[in-house]
Every structure is written in structure tokens, then in C-alpha cells.
Amino acid sequence: MSTYTNISLAARPNPGPITPDLFKVEYKSIPQAGPGQVLVKQTYMSLDPAMIGWMSPDQESYVPPVEIGEVMRSAGIGEIVESNHPDFAVGDRVRGMLGWREYLVSGGEGLTKLPTNLNEEMALAVFALPGMTATQGLYGFGDPKKGETIVVSGAAGSVGSIVGQLAKADGLNVIGVAGDDEKCDWIRDELGFDAAINYKTDDIPARLREYAPNGVDIYFENTGGAIQQPVFDQMNTHGRIIVCGMIADYTSDTPSAGPNWIPLIKKRITIRGFAMPDHFQDVQKLTEKLTPYVINGKIRYRTHVLEGLESAIDGLNLFFTGGNRGKLIVKL
Amino acid sequence: MSTYTNISLAARPNPGPITPDLFKVEYKSIPQAGPGQVLVKQTYMSLDPAMIGWMSPDQESYVPPVEIGEVMRSAGIGEIVESNHPDFAVGDRVRGMLGWREYLVSGGEGLTKLPTNLNEEMALAVFALPGMTATQGLYGFGDPKKGETIVVSGAAGSVGSIVGQLAKADGLNVIGVAGDDEKCDWIRDELGFDAAINYKTDDIPARLREYAPNGVDIYFENTGGAIQQPVFDQMNTHGRIIVCGMIADYTSDTPSAGPNWIPLIKKRITIRGFAMPDHFQDVQKLTEKLTPYVINGKIRYRTHVLEGLESAIDGLNLFFTGGNRGKLIVKL
């Protein structure tokens, strides 16, 4: 095969589902590595909720949007198939922001070798954006203490599932919120969360009172939506709210209202919004924090693997529907 | 005169104005100081927005409510008129939580002598709850930096007026929000704020764009209400929001909606609610921080003095109407 698939952004999304016309799919000739370059064949590509933001023209976002006509942005893992670069040999596995394409030529900038003992799926599901985000959010801003209660929304998601398991390993009472019973069963029965709430079918305030009889100390917010106000109402004095994602609102024309601020005073609550590009310089430190939990078997994960690059397009909609079962990965 | 006026709480307030039936006014015989005691004649009493909270039965509040039948809580200044206590002499001026009464007998607990160079009005308007609150909020949580822009709501109030002047002295661009033109004139022309917005008559978003062309770095929130969402919309990346008061919502049956949380992520904003009882152990440090600004003439204040203890009852409504002109003090 002398051609490869390349997908670039063709238009900005409107509120609502991601549609194929937002992308341009092209079949290009596989290039050759020039002097000092490598040719990378991507093998696994990560799909992340942040991509919705990267596609949008919002000037207030924390990273520049993908330009129209530019290859769509993504993290991934690939194999060196040609090398004229002293640091990389044919067969090396590398990771980096590879983009939505099967092959790319690179001068090596931004490529790092994958440790030989790390498989690709764990590399993308744990030791990548999800694990770094979970670790930074929980320990950088959450100040978790044994015996406290944490509520994690989007708890079956790539970030939420790690947050909850870290907190459980630290001795907290961990309540996960998810959108269907299968996910609730998974976080409770497989990951060891103390309790799970199905926000679509459960009586949220009643379940919160039952599972958090002493109130909520930490609220790790990945979704927004129906769960937000009820959890906010149960926050304890000196509670910490970490706002990591609001996927329930990303596709709506008019953002939903947030909670009134009076309880912030009465309970001296801190709400902290964050995004990982502010903390990329801390990745080494975050990895060192996360690694012992993984080595000690405290962090389980599952992957939802899509086959073929073009499956990424419709795959993004799984973030809105909650239809994915684990970390979304595209196998190329 | 052998009797004095004593006002105790008779009933919990409902949403809406403070009414006389919430209090019981009694005329009692002036007691005598027993062994180890002092008799204090209160001369100046502070009225503070926090009193509305103290009257309410809210179990979530940061200080216990005043019990029904108990003397209403307040800070004040008095004079020692009898003393059997080695630390206090007749004629000494003392401050403490004296309550809504003209006389009280005390064993000296919680009474501190007023420095001889400090007049009573400045003691209550600056070196008391307002100044401590302003200093803790701005420096404890605001991280103000020269050249940044701060918006202060309730800017003509006892806390807001000090926050704005501290920020101005530190070289920030200071925008105050108040509810009438006289207050706007005062904070701009007398206190030196860079700009003032009348939230009742001005086009708030337009004025914010004009006065904060580079966006808002710090939002010191004393009121809630109409100003909140427009300021929130103008926050800069890494902005800090300090929530000190929400007086606009204290009398409403249904709290107004707060801003949606998506911008907290995009702009990595921190919202911090606080209340001074958490920081009473830092009063000495806060006083040391505030004093140089006062000595250097950076902090001006005005007092709105009511005459006679019973004027306190209706005086509380001035917090809701915004009818006060300066720190509310009852002269006894």
C-alpha cells in the first residue's frame, strides 16, 4: 500500500452531534523520511473529549483551535518504520501528538519513546492525558484526606475512573456518578467504588443522602448536568470542587445555570477550574505520583477500541451519548 | 437613670425586610460589677450584614445563630464605668462582642482595650470586621498584582470600599460597582477608584468593556445580583473570584442562578468563598498588613451613624436597600 488516510478539519462544529462533513478524508502517498527525519506509522490513536474544544473557534479556550484545513489534533502511539535520526531506530515505539493520520514524517520533535514494559492501551488509558488529569486534579486541588467523601461525575470515563480509584486507595468514601447501570456496576463491582448513582434513573438527592450521610468533601466534576446542583447542595464546610469537564453542556446552545453562590460563603467552598496545558511541565512529577498506584494494582482500566482511522469521526459522538465503555482508542 | 435598654431576638426572620416584631425590647435595671467583674457602658455599636445570618436558623452557617430570647449579637465599643478587675480601670475604652444592650457586666473575657490613638468610628469602620475581611479576602485569596484589573461589587460598602482602596494603592485598575450615583461619585472622586458602575442604571457589559478593556483578573463579590454574570463573562484566564457577600440574594425566597461552570475550565478560574470566623486567629497579622495603608493615608472611610439602640432594628434594612452612606454605626 503506497497511500495512507489523512483527516483534516473542514468546518467548525455547531451545537449537536459531530457530523462527517466537518472533516475532509484524503488518501495521500506515504512520504519518505528525509535527512534527520523519521517516518512514523501510527498504531493507536487516543480519542479525548478535549477534541470537541480543539475543533471550536472559541478564542477563550486554553489551547489554540485546530485551523480549518489542518490535520485534526490527537495524541497517539506509532512505530518507527524509517529512520534517518540518531535517536530513533526502526521498530521503536514512540508517542506524541501524531494527529489523525496513518503516517507522518517527523524531525523527532515531541516524540518520546514508549517504555518497553508499557503496552499501548495502558499508555493511552492511564499514562497519558487521563491519568495526568486525574492526578493533577485530585492531588493538585482536591487535598483528599482519608475518611472524607468524594463524588466523581463521569465516573466511568477515562479521567473519572482513575480519580475514583486513587481516592479509594487513599481511604476515601467514593461515590461515582454515571449514565447507565452497566457503568454503575463496573465502577462499583470492578473498580471498587463504594457506591454508584445512575443520574438518569436514580433519585439523585436521596441516593446522595444515603451514600454520603456525612456530606460531600470533594466534588470532581467531569460532566455538569443533572448531578451538579444536588451534589453542590450536599457539600460540606471547606469543601473542594474541581471542575475538569462539562461535557453535558458542550453541545447545548444555551449553557445551563450554575448554582447560586451563597453556599460558597456559608460553607467556605473553593471551586477550581483547571486544564492540563497549564500543568504539562509537571508531567514527570505527576507520573511519579501515579505510578505506585498502578504498580500496586490499584488502577484498573478498560478500553473501547474502534477500528480504523475513519471510525474516529463518529466515535467523538460517544462522548455526548456516553455510549463508550472505557477509554476510547482508535486502532489503526 | 437606673435602667438600660436590652434588645433580644424574638423570632427568626422571613425573606423580606426586618420588622420590629423580630425583636424584644426591654428596659432592665443597670447591674453592678461583682468580684473580678467590670460594668461596661456601650458607646458605639457596629451594624454588619452578617447579623442577618446570625438571626437565621440556618444550620449550615459558619457561626451558630443567635438563640431566640438571647441578646442580639454585635461588636461594639464601650467604657468601663465600674471595675473590680485588675486589668481594667474606670474610664478605659474596650471593644468586644457587646451585644444589643446599653450596659453589660463582664468578667473581662473577650474584652480588649482600644489603643488610645484610635477613635471609635475608625475602630469600627476600619480596624474591625470590615478591614479584616477586606485584607483577608484581597491578600489571602486574591493575589493582586500591579497592573491587573479588579472589580469590586458593593464598592461603597464597608468592606468593598477598603478592598478597592487597597487595590488602588497596590497599582491595580479598580472598578467599583454600587447602586446609586452618589455612591459611584464617592468611590471614584473621594476614594480614587478608577471607575464606577451604577448597576441599576448603567449598561453593565458596555461599561465593563470600557473600564476593563483587558478583562478582569479579580472579582471581589459582595452583593451578587445583576452584576455577577456580566463580570463573570469578562474574567481573564487564571482569574480569581472571591465571594464575600451575596446581600442581593439574602432576602429572596429562591436564590438566583449562578454562572455556568464551563468558563471555569476554559479560563482556569478559581472561586473562593470565605468568612472571617475561619481567620480570627490571623487578626494580628491582618492588622499589621492593613496598618501601613491607613498610616499612609490610603484608606478613607465614612460612617453612617444612627442614634440610639432601638434604631438598630430598622437600621438593618439599610443593607437591603443600600440606603446607608458608609459604615453603619449605632451611637448609644
XYZ file of C-alpha atoms in Angstrom:
664
model
C 0.000 0.000 0.000
C 1.519 3.280 -1.002
C -1.234 5.587 0.227
C -2.429 6.447 3.713
C -5.500 8.077 5.187
C -5.283 11.675 6.428
C -8.193 13.502 8.099
C -8.231 17.253 8.438
C -10.764 19.651 9.905
C -13.129 21.025 7.259
C -15.594 23.101 9.311
C -16.387 24.250 12.829
C -18.971 22.195 14.710
C -22.369 23.580 15.636
C -24.073 22.543 18.844
C -25.253 18.985 18.414
C -23.666 15.800 17.117
C -20.401 15.643 15.205
C -21.139 15.060 11.505
C -18.869 13.703 8.724
C -18.983 16.987 6.774
C -16.849 18.594 9.497
C -13.878 16.584 8.253
C -12.036 16.038 4.997
C -10.761 12.495 4.440
C -7.877 12.206 1.983
C -5.699 9.387 0.718
C -2.128 10.528 0.314
C 1.100 8.968 -0.819
C 3.228 7.702 2.021
C 6.216 10.041 2.270
C 9.836 9.115 2.882
C 11.962 10.221 5.790
C 14.399 12.909 4.750
C 17.771 13.626 6.357
C 17.415 13.749 10.168
C 13.831 12.554 9.936
C 11.787 9.511 10.842
C 8.714 8.014 9.222
C 6.144 7.018 11.850
C 3.326 4.557 11.279
C 0.650 5.318 13.834
C -0.783 2.225 15.506
C -3.046 3.534 18.291
C -4.735 6.913 18.449
C -6.407 8.427 21.503
C -9.884 9.988 21.324
C -10.477 12.580 24.053
C -13.326 14.923 24.984
C -10.908 17.842 24.647
C -11.074 17.331 20.874
C -14.507 18.960 20.792
C -12.877 22.104 22.148
C -9.975 21.902 19.706
C -12.438 21.884 16.794
C -14.210 25.023 18.014
C -13.158 28.577 17.229
C -13.530 29.719 20.831
C -10.880 32.333 21.479
C -11.171 31.813 25.190
C -10.064 28.214 25.137
C -6.782 27.189 26.684
C -5.243 25.772 23.546
C -5.451 27.217 20.055
C -8.127 25.602 17.927
C -7.231 23.354 15.027
C -7.247 25.503 11.907
C -9.570 24.691 9.050
C -7.593 22.535 6.602
C -5.147 21.403 9.272
C -4.825 17.750 10.225
C -7.031 17.040 13.211
C -5.099 17.040 16.508
C -4.671 13.914 18.609
C -2.251 12.008 20.801
C -1.158 8.594 19.674
C 1.414 5.853 19.531
C 3.311 4.746 16.486
C 6.193 2.682 15.239
C 9.302 3.971 13.525
C 9.349 2.443 10.044
C 12.178 4.516 8.550
C 14.821 6.427 10.419
C 17.498 8.906 9.456
C 17.540 10.200 13.045
C 20.238 9.134 15.539
C 17.789 8.875 18.470
C 15.265 6.554 16.826
C 15.668 3.107 15.316
C 13.286 1.205 13.077
C 10.896 -0.706 15.324
C 10.977 1.810 18.189
C 7.575 2.646 19.614
C 7.010 6.363 20.075
C 4.248 8.571 21.412
C 3.342 12.166 20.667
C 0.730 14.435 19.130
C 0.559 12.416 15.933
C -2.729 13.700 14.521
C -5.491 11.963 12.590
C -3.312 10.237 10.003
C -1.811 6.827 9.467
C 1.694 8.001 8.603
C 3.738 11.081 9.298
C 7.269 12.298 8.789
C 8.867 13.979 11.784
C 12.147 15.525 12.793
C 11.655 13.895 16.174
C 10.320 16.956 17.977
C 7.666 15.999 20.518
C 8.238 12.260 20.025
C 9.173 10.219 23.071
C 9.916 6.517 23.201
C 7.415 4.312 24.956
C 8.928 2.318 27.850
C 9.271 -1.292 26.717
C 7.207 -2.622 29.623
C 4.206 -0.419 28.859
C 1.547 -1.673 26.488
C -0.106 0.747 24.120
C -3.552 0.639 25.638
C -2.327 1.330 29.160
C -0.087 4.052 27.782
C -3.120 5.846 26.335
C -5.659 4.981 29.032
C -3.554 5.657 32.120
C -0.124 7.170 31.488
C -1.450 9.891 29.206
C -3.970 12.713 29.450
C -6.488 10.739 31.562
C -4.045 9.735 34.295
C -2.232 13.068 34.346
C -5.545 14.924 34.538
C -6.868 12.713 37.316
C -3.678 13.019 39.346
C -3.320 16.778 38.906
C -6.971 17.421 39.684
C -7.255 15.207 42.726
C -3.910 15.944 44.367
C -3.190 19.391 42.983
C -6.541 20.857 44.001
C -8.600 18.280 45.906
C -6.491 17.754 49.043
C -8.088 14.318 49.636
C -7.973 13.017 53.197
C -8.710 9.529 54.477
C -12.282 9.228 55.687
C -13.588 12.048 53.541
C -16.272 11.596 50.907
C -15.726 12.335 47.219
C -18.301 12.409 44.432
C -16.981 11.887 40.906
C -19.204 12.622 37.930
C -18.400 10.936 34.639
C -17.091 8.218 36.913
C -16.854 5.548 34.234
C -14.955 7.904 31.972
C -11.226 7.839 31.373
C -10.471 10.539 33.967
C -13.239 9.849 36.477
C -12.474 6.150 36.754
C -8.877 6.927 37.744
C -9.863 9.717 40.157
C -12.227 7.378 41.977
C -9.699 4.568 42.232
C -6.971 6.885 43.520
C -9.353 8.241 46.153
C -10.460 4.733 47.124
C -6.838 3.660 47.509
C -6.356 6.663 49.813
C -9.210 5.588 52.066
C -11.976 7.938 50.983
C -15.643 7.096 50.652
C -16.033 7.192 46.855
C -19.337 7.794 45.075
C -19.354 7.599 41.306
C -21.997 9.039 39.005
C -22.594 7.530 35.580
C -25.301 7.382 32.957
C -26.285 3.720 32.798
C -26.435 0.652 35.002
C -23.656 -1.202 33.246
C -21.237 1.641 34.017
C -22.510 1.865 37.587
C -21.954 -1.856 38.046
C -18.482 -1.589 36.581
C -17.256 1.235 38.823
C -18.771 -0.339 41.920
C -18.098 -4.028 41.322
C -14.922 -3.967 39.257
C -13.206 -0.729 40.310
C -14.247 -0.841 43.958
C -16.136 2.445 44.279
C -18.236 2.441 47.452
C -21.398 3.443 45.611
C -22.671 4.395 42.189
C -25.510 6.671 41.123
C -27.239 6.410 37.755
C -28.072 10.054 37.137
C -30.704 9.163 34.544
C -32.787 6.812 36.674
C -31.864 7.255 40.353
C -33.326 9.761 42.802
C -30.100 11.727 42.991
C -30.659 13.697 46.227
C -31.930 10.602 48.040
C -29.033 8.449 46.897
C -26.552 11.178 47.853
C -28.009 11.363 51.357
C -27.771 7.593 51.603
C -24.245 7.175 50.253
C -22.820 10.396 51.730
C -24.516 10.574 55.137
C -21.796 12.924 56.376
C -21.905 15.165 53.311
C -19.516 15.609 50.420
C -15.993 16.958 50.904
C -14.722 16.786 47.333
C -16.702 17.030 44.105
C -14.749 16.101 40.999
C -16.878 17.447 38.159
C -16.449 15.910 34.723
C -19.901 16.380 33.258
C -22.164 19.101 34.631
C -25.830 18.376 34.010
C -28.414 16.905 36.339
C -25.960 15.892 39.021
C -24.383 19.310 39.657
C -26.902 21.100 41.832
C -27.745 18.089 44.031
C -24.077 17.427 44.794
C -23.464 21.136 45.379
C -26.319 21.103 47.892
C -24.608 18.333 49.872
C -21.166 19.925 50.060
C -19.550 20.160 53.477
C -17.846 23.115 55.076
C -14.454 23.721 53.467
C -15.454 21.527 50.546
C -13.409 21.497 47.352
C -14.946 21.388 43.899
C -12.653 20.575 40.990
C -14.126 21.392 37.595
C -12.454 19.260 34.963
C -15.176 18.819 32.359
C -18.710 19.899 31.491
C -19.480 17.510 28.653
C -23.225 17.669 29.300
C -23.188 21.324 28.288
C -20.734 21.320 25.396
C -23.398 20.642 22.816
C -26.103 22.936 24.111
C -26.887 26.288 22.604
C -27.543 27.916 25.939
C -25.412 26.832 28.867
C -27.361 25.657 31.881
C -27.423 27.729 35.042
C -24.912 27.067 37.766
C -25.544 27.005 41.496
C -26.135 30.204 43.405
C -23.037 31.363 45.269
C -24.464 31.907 48.769
C -23.377 28.419 49.957
C -19.816 29.201 48.870
C -19.707 31.750 51.687
C -21.646 29.807 54.282
C -19.531 26.707 53.742
C -16.307 28.409 52.604
C -16.134 26.305 49.459
C -13.479 26.584 46.770
C -14.303 25.893 43.132
C -11.305 25.381 40.932
C -11.400 25.031 37.172
C -8.333 23.568 35.534
C -6.961 22.295 32.264
C -3.871 20.227 31.693
C -1.915 22.529 29.359
C -1.196 24.624 32.489
C 0.482 21.613 34.050
C 2.391 19.924 31.254
C 5.638 20.918 32.929
C 4.617 18.724 35.863
C 4.056 15.518 33.887
C 7.158 13.850 35.289
C 6.098 14.628 38.854
C 2.520 13.523 38.167
C 3.754 10.267 36.618
C 5.827 9.591 39.727
C 2.769 10.188 41.900
C 0.564 7.910 39.798
C 2.963 5.037 39.164
C 2.912 3.394 42.639
C -0.877 3.133 42.492
C -0.624 1.362 39.146
C 2.197 -0.948 40.272
C 0.218 -1.880 43.374
C -2.759 -2.880 41.274
C -4.982 -0.027 42.421
C -5.783 1.297 38.949
C -7.865 -0.792 36.595
C -8.954 0.446 33.223
C -10.818 -0.692 30.181
C -10.562 0.418 26.611
C -13.181 0.867 23.970
C -11.333 0.227 20.741
C -12.594 1.475 17.393
C -11.095 0.009 14.234
C -9.700 2.220 11.506
C -8.946 5.918 11.390
C -12.264 6.954 9.861
C -14.127 5.488 12.838
C -12.791 8.434 14.865
C -15.300 10.811 13.305
C -18.467 9.221 14.569
C -16.532 7.997 17.603
C -16.480 11.523 19.001
C -20.242 11.350 19.454
C -19.766 8.641 22.057
C -18.649 11.396 24.446
C -22.046 13.040 24.116
C -24.110 9.863 24.244
C -21.998 8.208 26.904
C -22.006 5.157 24.683
C -18.361 4.311 25.139
C -17.247 1.580 27.525
C -13.831 2.689 28.684
C -11.083 4.808 27.223
C -11.759 5.454 23.543
C -8.896 4.352 21.357
C -8.705 4.027 17.582
C -6.626 1.109 16.385
C -5.107 1.838 13.017
C -31.052 56.638 85.049
C -31.138 53.246 86.655
C -32.463 51.261 83.739
C -30.955 50.401 80.353
C -32.253 49.128 77.052
C -31.685 45.495 76.109
C -32.769 44.002 72.780
C -33.033 40.275 72.290
C -34.060 38.166 69.327
C -37.752 37.248 69.444
C -38.289 35.427 66.147
C -36.498 34.222 63.029
C -36.714 36.497 60.003
C -38.599 35.546 56.865
C -37.406 36.642 53.442
C -38.067 40.350 53.134
C -37.468 43.335 55.371
C -36.524 43.161 59.034
C -39.586 44.007 61.165
C -39.812 45.175 64.807
C -41.654 42.042 65.897
C -38.469 40.029 65.383
C -37.011 41.700 68.484
C -37.967 42.135 72.111
C -37.017 45.497 73.606
C -36.708 45.524 77.392
C -35.704 48.079 79.987
C -33.657 46.476 82.717
C -32.007 47.646 85.902
C -28.366 48.504 85.489
C -26.411 45.755 87.256
C -23.336 46.191 89.428
C -19.939 44.661 88.828
C -19.339 41.712 91.126
C -15.935 40.495 92.287
C -13.495 40.264 89.371
C -16.004 41.912 87.054
C -16.406 45.162 85.166
C -19.503 47.131 84.223
C -19.322 48.336 80.635
C -21.382 51.177 79.190
C -21.543 50.641 75.435
C -20.973 53.832 73.452
C -20.746 52.693 69.800
C -22.237 49.571 68.285
C -21.435 48.152 64.852
C -24.170 47.077 62.443
C -22.996 44.457 59.965
C -24.630 42.470 57.147
C -23.547 39.279 58.926
C -26.258 39.980 61.506
C -28.914 38.823 59.043
C -27.222 35.436 59.047
C -26.887 35.367 62.823
C -30.660 35.857 63.153
C -31.431 32.934 60.857
C -31.695 29.317 61.932
C -29.543 28.065 59.084
C -27.596 25.086 60.331
C -25.113 25.473 57.530
C -23.920 28.901 58.554
C -20.430 29.424 59.832
C -21.367 30.736 63.232
C -24.164 29.487 65.451
C -27.330 31.538 65.169
C -28.464 33.793 67.989
C -30.955 31.802 70.048
C -34.490 33.071 70.465
C -34.570 35.063 73.709
C -30.826 35.709 73.620
C -29.456 39.245 73.409
C -28.796 40.111 69.763
C -25.143 39.691 68.816
C -22.953 42.640 67.813
C -19.485 44.090 68.094
C -19.089 47.397 69.857
C -17.037 49.758 71.931
C -17.743 50.758 75.488
C -16.352 52.458 78.527
C -15.542 50.840 81.862
C -17.775 52.540 84.437
C -17.126 50.176 87.364
C -14.199 47.837 87.800
C -13.320 45.075 90.202
C -10.934 43.605 87.633
C -7.170 44.196 87.835
C -6.763 44.646 84.059
C -9.383 47.348 83.562
C -9.732 50.790 85.147
C -12.737 53.078 85.166
C -12.559 55.187 82.005
C -10.813 52.552 79.879
C -12.278 52.133 76.399
C -12.818 48.486 75.463
C -14.089 46.594 72.437
C -15.701 43.210 72.103
C -18.890 41.381 71.221
C -21.012 43.560 73.488
C -24.463 42.788 72.074
C -27.530 44.942 71.600
C -27.610 46.487 75.079
C -26.500 49.684 76.704
C -24.830 48.105 79.723
C -23.310 44.760 80.491
C -21.354 43.097 83.253
C -18.349 41.097 82.157
C -15.555 39.064 83.675
C -13.296 40.605 81.043
C -13.326 37.657 78.631
C -13.283 38.857 75.033
C -12.744 42.494 76.007
C -9.681 44.256 74.645
C -8.613 47.819 75.307
C -8.832 50.250 72.440
C -5.488 51.886 71.568
C -5.599 55.458 72.837
C -4.797 56.908 69.395
C -7.723 55.163 67.690
C -11.092 56.862 67.554
C -14.210 54.795 67.914
C -15.527 55.286 64.399
C -12.264 54.263 62.743
C -12.036 51.349 65.140
C -15.393 50.043 63.914
C -15.162 51.115 60.277
C -11.594 50.021 59.534
C -9.851 48.091 62.299
C -12.720 45.694 62.824
C -14.661 43.226 60.723
C -14.662 45.414 57.554
C -10.915 45.944 57.414
C -10.044 42.413 58.451
C -12.450 40.988 55.881
C -11.113 43.212 53.109
C -7.500 42.382 53.925
C -8.048 38.641 54.268
C -10.133 38.435 51.105
C -7.884 40.513 48.883
C -4.495 39.262 50.055
C -5.427 35.831 51.352
C -7.206 34.764 48.172
C -6.965 37.480 45.531
C -3.219 37.563 44.833
C -3.444 41.137 43.474
C -0.691 42.218 41.130
C 0.165 45.696 39.919
C -1.426 46.413 36.553
C -4.222 43.884 36.967
C -7.900 44.830 36.950
C -10.218 44.223 39.880
C -13.980 44.629 40.023
C -15.496 45.161 43.469
C -19.251 44.882 43.974
C -20.802 46.624 46.944
C -17.923 49.026 46.438
C -19.314 51.771 48.651
C -19.903 49.306 51.458
C -17.723 48.908 54.494
C -15.716 46.004 53.058
C -15.784 46.931 49.371
C -14.563 50.469 49.932
C -11.468 49.186 51.725
C -10.815 46.423 49.164
C -10.857 48.958 46.345
C -8.566 51.385 48.111
C -6.052 48.668 48.999
C -6.032 47.502 45.384
C -5.647 51.061 44.126
C -2.706 51.642 46.463
C -1.134 48.481 45.018
C -1.399 49.796 41.460
C -4.382 47.888 40.147
C -7.064 49.216 37.830
C -10.023 49.384 40.212
C -13.660 49.302 39.102
C -16.314 49.689 41.752
C -19.968 48.752 41.436
C -22.606 50.489 43.515
C -26.324 51.119 43.471
C -26.665 54.893 43.086
C -24.815 57.829 41.606
C -23.876 59.393 44.926
C -22.020 56.211 45.913
C -20.405 55.982 42.482
C -19.230 59.576 42.769
C -17.878 58.934 46.250
C -15.803 55.864 45.371
C -14.456 57.456 42.205
C -13.944 61.052 43.313
C -13.198 60.654 47.004
C -11.682 57.189 47.297
C -9.823 57.246 43.993
C -11.324 54.233 42.244
C -10.527 54.337 38.526
C -14.151 53.856 37.527
C -17.578 53.270 38.976
C -20.608 51.449 37.594
C -24.152 52.085 38.769
C -25.629 48.621 38.401
C -29.170 49.988 38.421
C -28.816 52.482 35.579
C -25.638 51.729 33.615
C -25.242 49.325 30.705
C -23.120 46.941 32.745
C -21.471 44.895 29.948
C -20.677 48.040 27.946
C -19.178 49.842 30.932
C -17.140 46.764 31.856
C -15.696 46.588 28.344
C -14.868 50.289 28.553
C -13.330 50.287 32.021
C -11.710 46.848 31.816
C -10.504 46.700 28.200
C -8.029 43.960 29.118
C -10.557 41.915 31.064
C -10.997 41.301 34.772
C -8.386 39.484 36.839
C -10.017 39.677 40.269
C -13.708 39.861 41.115
C -14.425 40.688 44.744
C -18.083 39.787 45.176
C -20.031 41.441 47.988
C -23.527 41.500 46.550
C -24.471 39.038 43.831
C -27.364 40.267 41.720
C -27.319 41.925 38.329
C -23.583 42.472 38.239
C -22.483 38.873 38.707
C -22.936 37.299 35.276
C -21.563 40.277 33.308
C -18.395 40.403 35.412
C -18.040 36.624 35.220
C -18.232 36.894 31.429
C -15.282 39.310 31.399
C -12.968 37.266 33.600
C -9.464 36.646 32.340
C -7.529 33.410 32.244
C -6.389 32.440 35.741
C -8.868 34.907 37.216
C -9.689 34.832 40.922
C -13.190 35.335 42.267
C -13.553 35.988 45.981
C -17.084 35.555 47.294
C -17.512 37.581 50.455
C -21.182 38.526 50.389
C -24.396 37.965 48.436
C -26.622 40.571 50.044
C -28.788 40.870 46.923
C -29.954 37.297 47.464
C -30.294 37.145 51.247
C -33.888 38.295 51.221
C -35.141 36.310 48.265
C -37.184 33.159 48.585
C -35.479 31.477 45.690
C -31.795 32.122 45.174
C -30.890 33.394 41.736
C -28.965 31.170 39.335
C -25.197 31.342 39.234
C -22.982 31.293 36.152
C -22.455 28.096 34.213
C -19.135 26.434 35.036
C -17.721 25.900 31.524
C -15.673 29.142 31.654
C -14.068 27.956 34.897
C -12.342 25.272 32.849
C -11.596 27.301 29.748
C -10.110 30.136 31.793
C -8.891 28.093 34.773
C -10.711 30.314 37.237
C -10.810 29.830 40.983
C -13.877 30.829 43.008
C -13.277 31.061 46.720
C -15.962 31.619 49.320
C -14.793 32.750 52.714
C -15.989 34.015 56.062
C -13.972 35.686 58.764
C -14.560 33.261 61.651
C -12.128 30.932 59.861
C -9.467 33.614 60.099
C -9.905 35.187 63.522
C -6.583 33.686 64.592
C -4.939 35.847 61.924
C -6.319 39.191 63.087
C -2.957 40.350 64.401
C -1.269 39.548 61.084
C -4.096 41.146 59.112
C -3.917 44.281 61.255
C -0.188 44.529 60.562
C -0.852 44.224 56.844
C -3.582 46.866 56.888
C -1.995 49.437 59.201
C 0.628 50.881 56.828
C -2.061 51.651 54.263
C -4.033 53.532 56.902
C -0.976 55.396 58.234
C -0.036 56.402 54.693
C -3.469 57.906 54.130
C -4.565 55.310 51.592
C -7.740 54.274 53.386
C -10.591 56.732 53.707
C -13.894 55.830 55.248
C -17.193 57.347 56.156
C -19.671 56.378 58.790
C -23.424 56.415 58.768
C -24.346 56.955 62.414
C -27.741 56.044 63.819
C -28.734 57.443 67.187
C -29.990 55.220 69.975
C -30.014 51.442 70.362
C -33.525 50.923 69.041
C -32.554 52.485 65.723
C -30.567 49.307 65.057
C -33.721 47.348 64.254
C -34.804 49.280 61.217
C -31.172 50.115 60.511
C -30.585 46.531 59.352
C -32.866 47.189 56.397
C -30.355 49.681 55.052
C -28.234 46.700 53.980
C -31.048 45.541 51.722
C -31.995 48.941 50.365
C -28.420 50.161 50.071
C -29.612 53.312 51.823
C -26.631 53.654 54.099
C -23.826 56.079 53.366
C -20.789 54.471 54.902
C -20.180 52.059 57.752
C -23.329 51.696 59.828
C -22.747 52.525 63.465
C -25.235 52.990 66.262
C -24.266 55.653 68.757
C -25.675 54.894 72.175
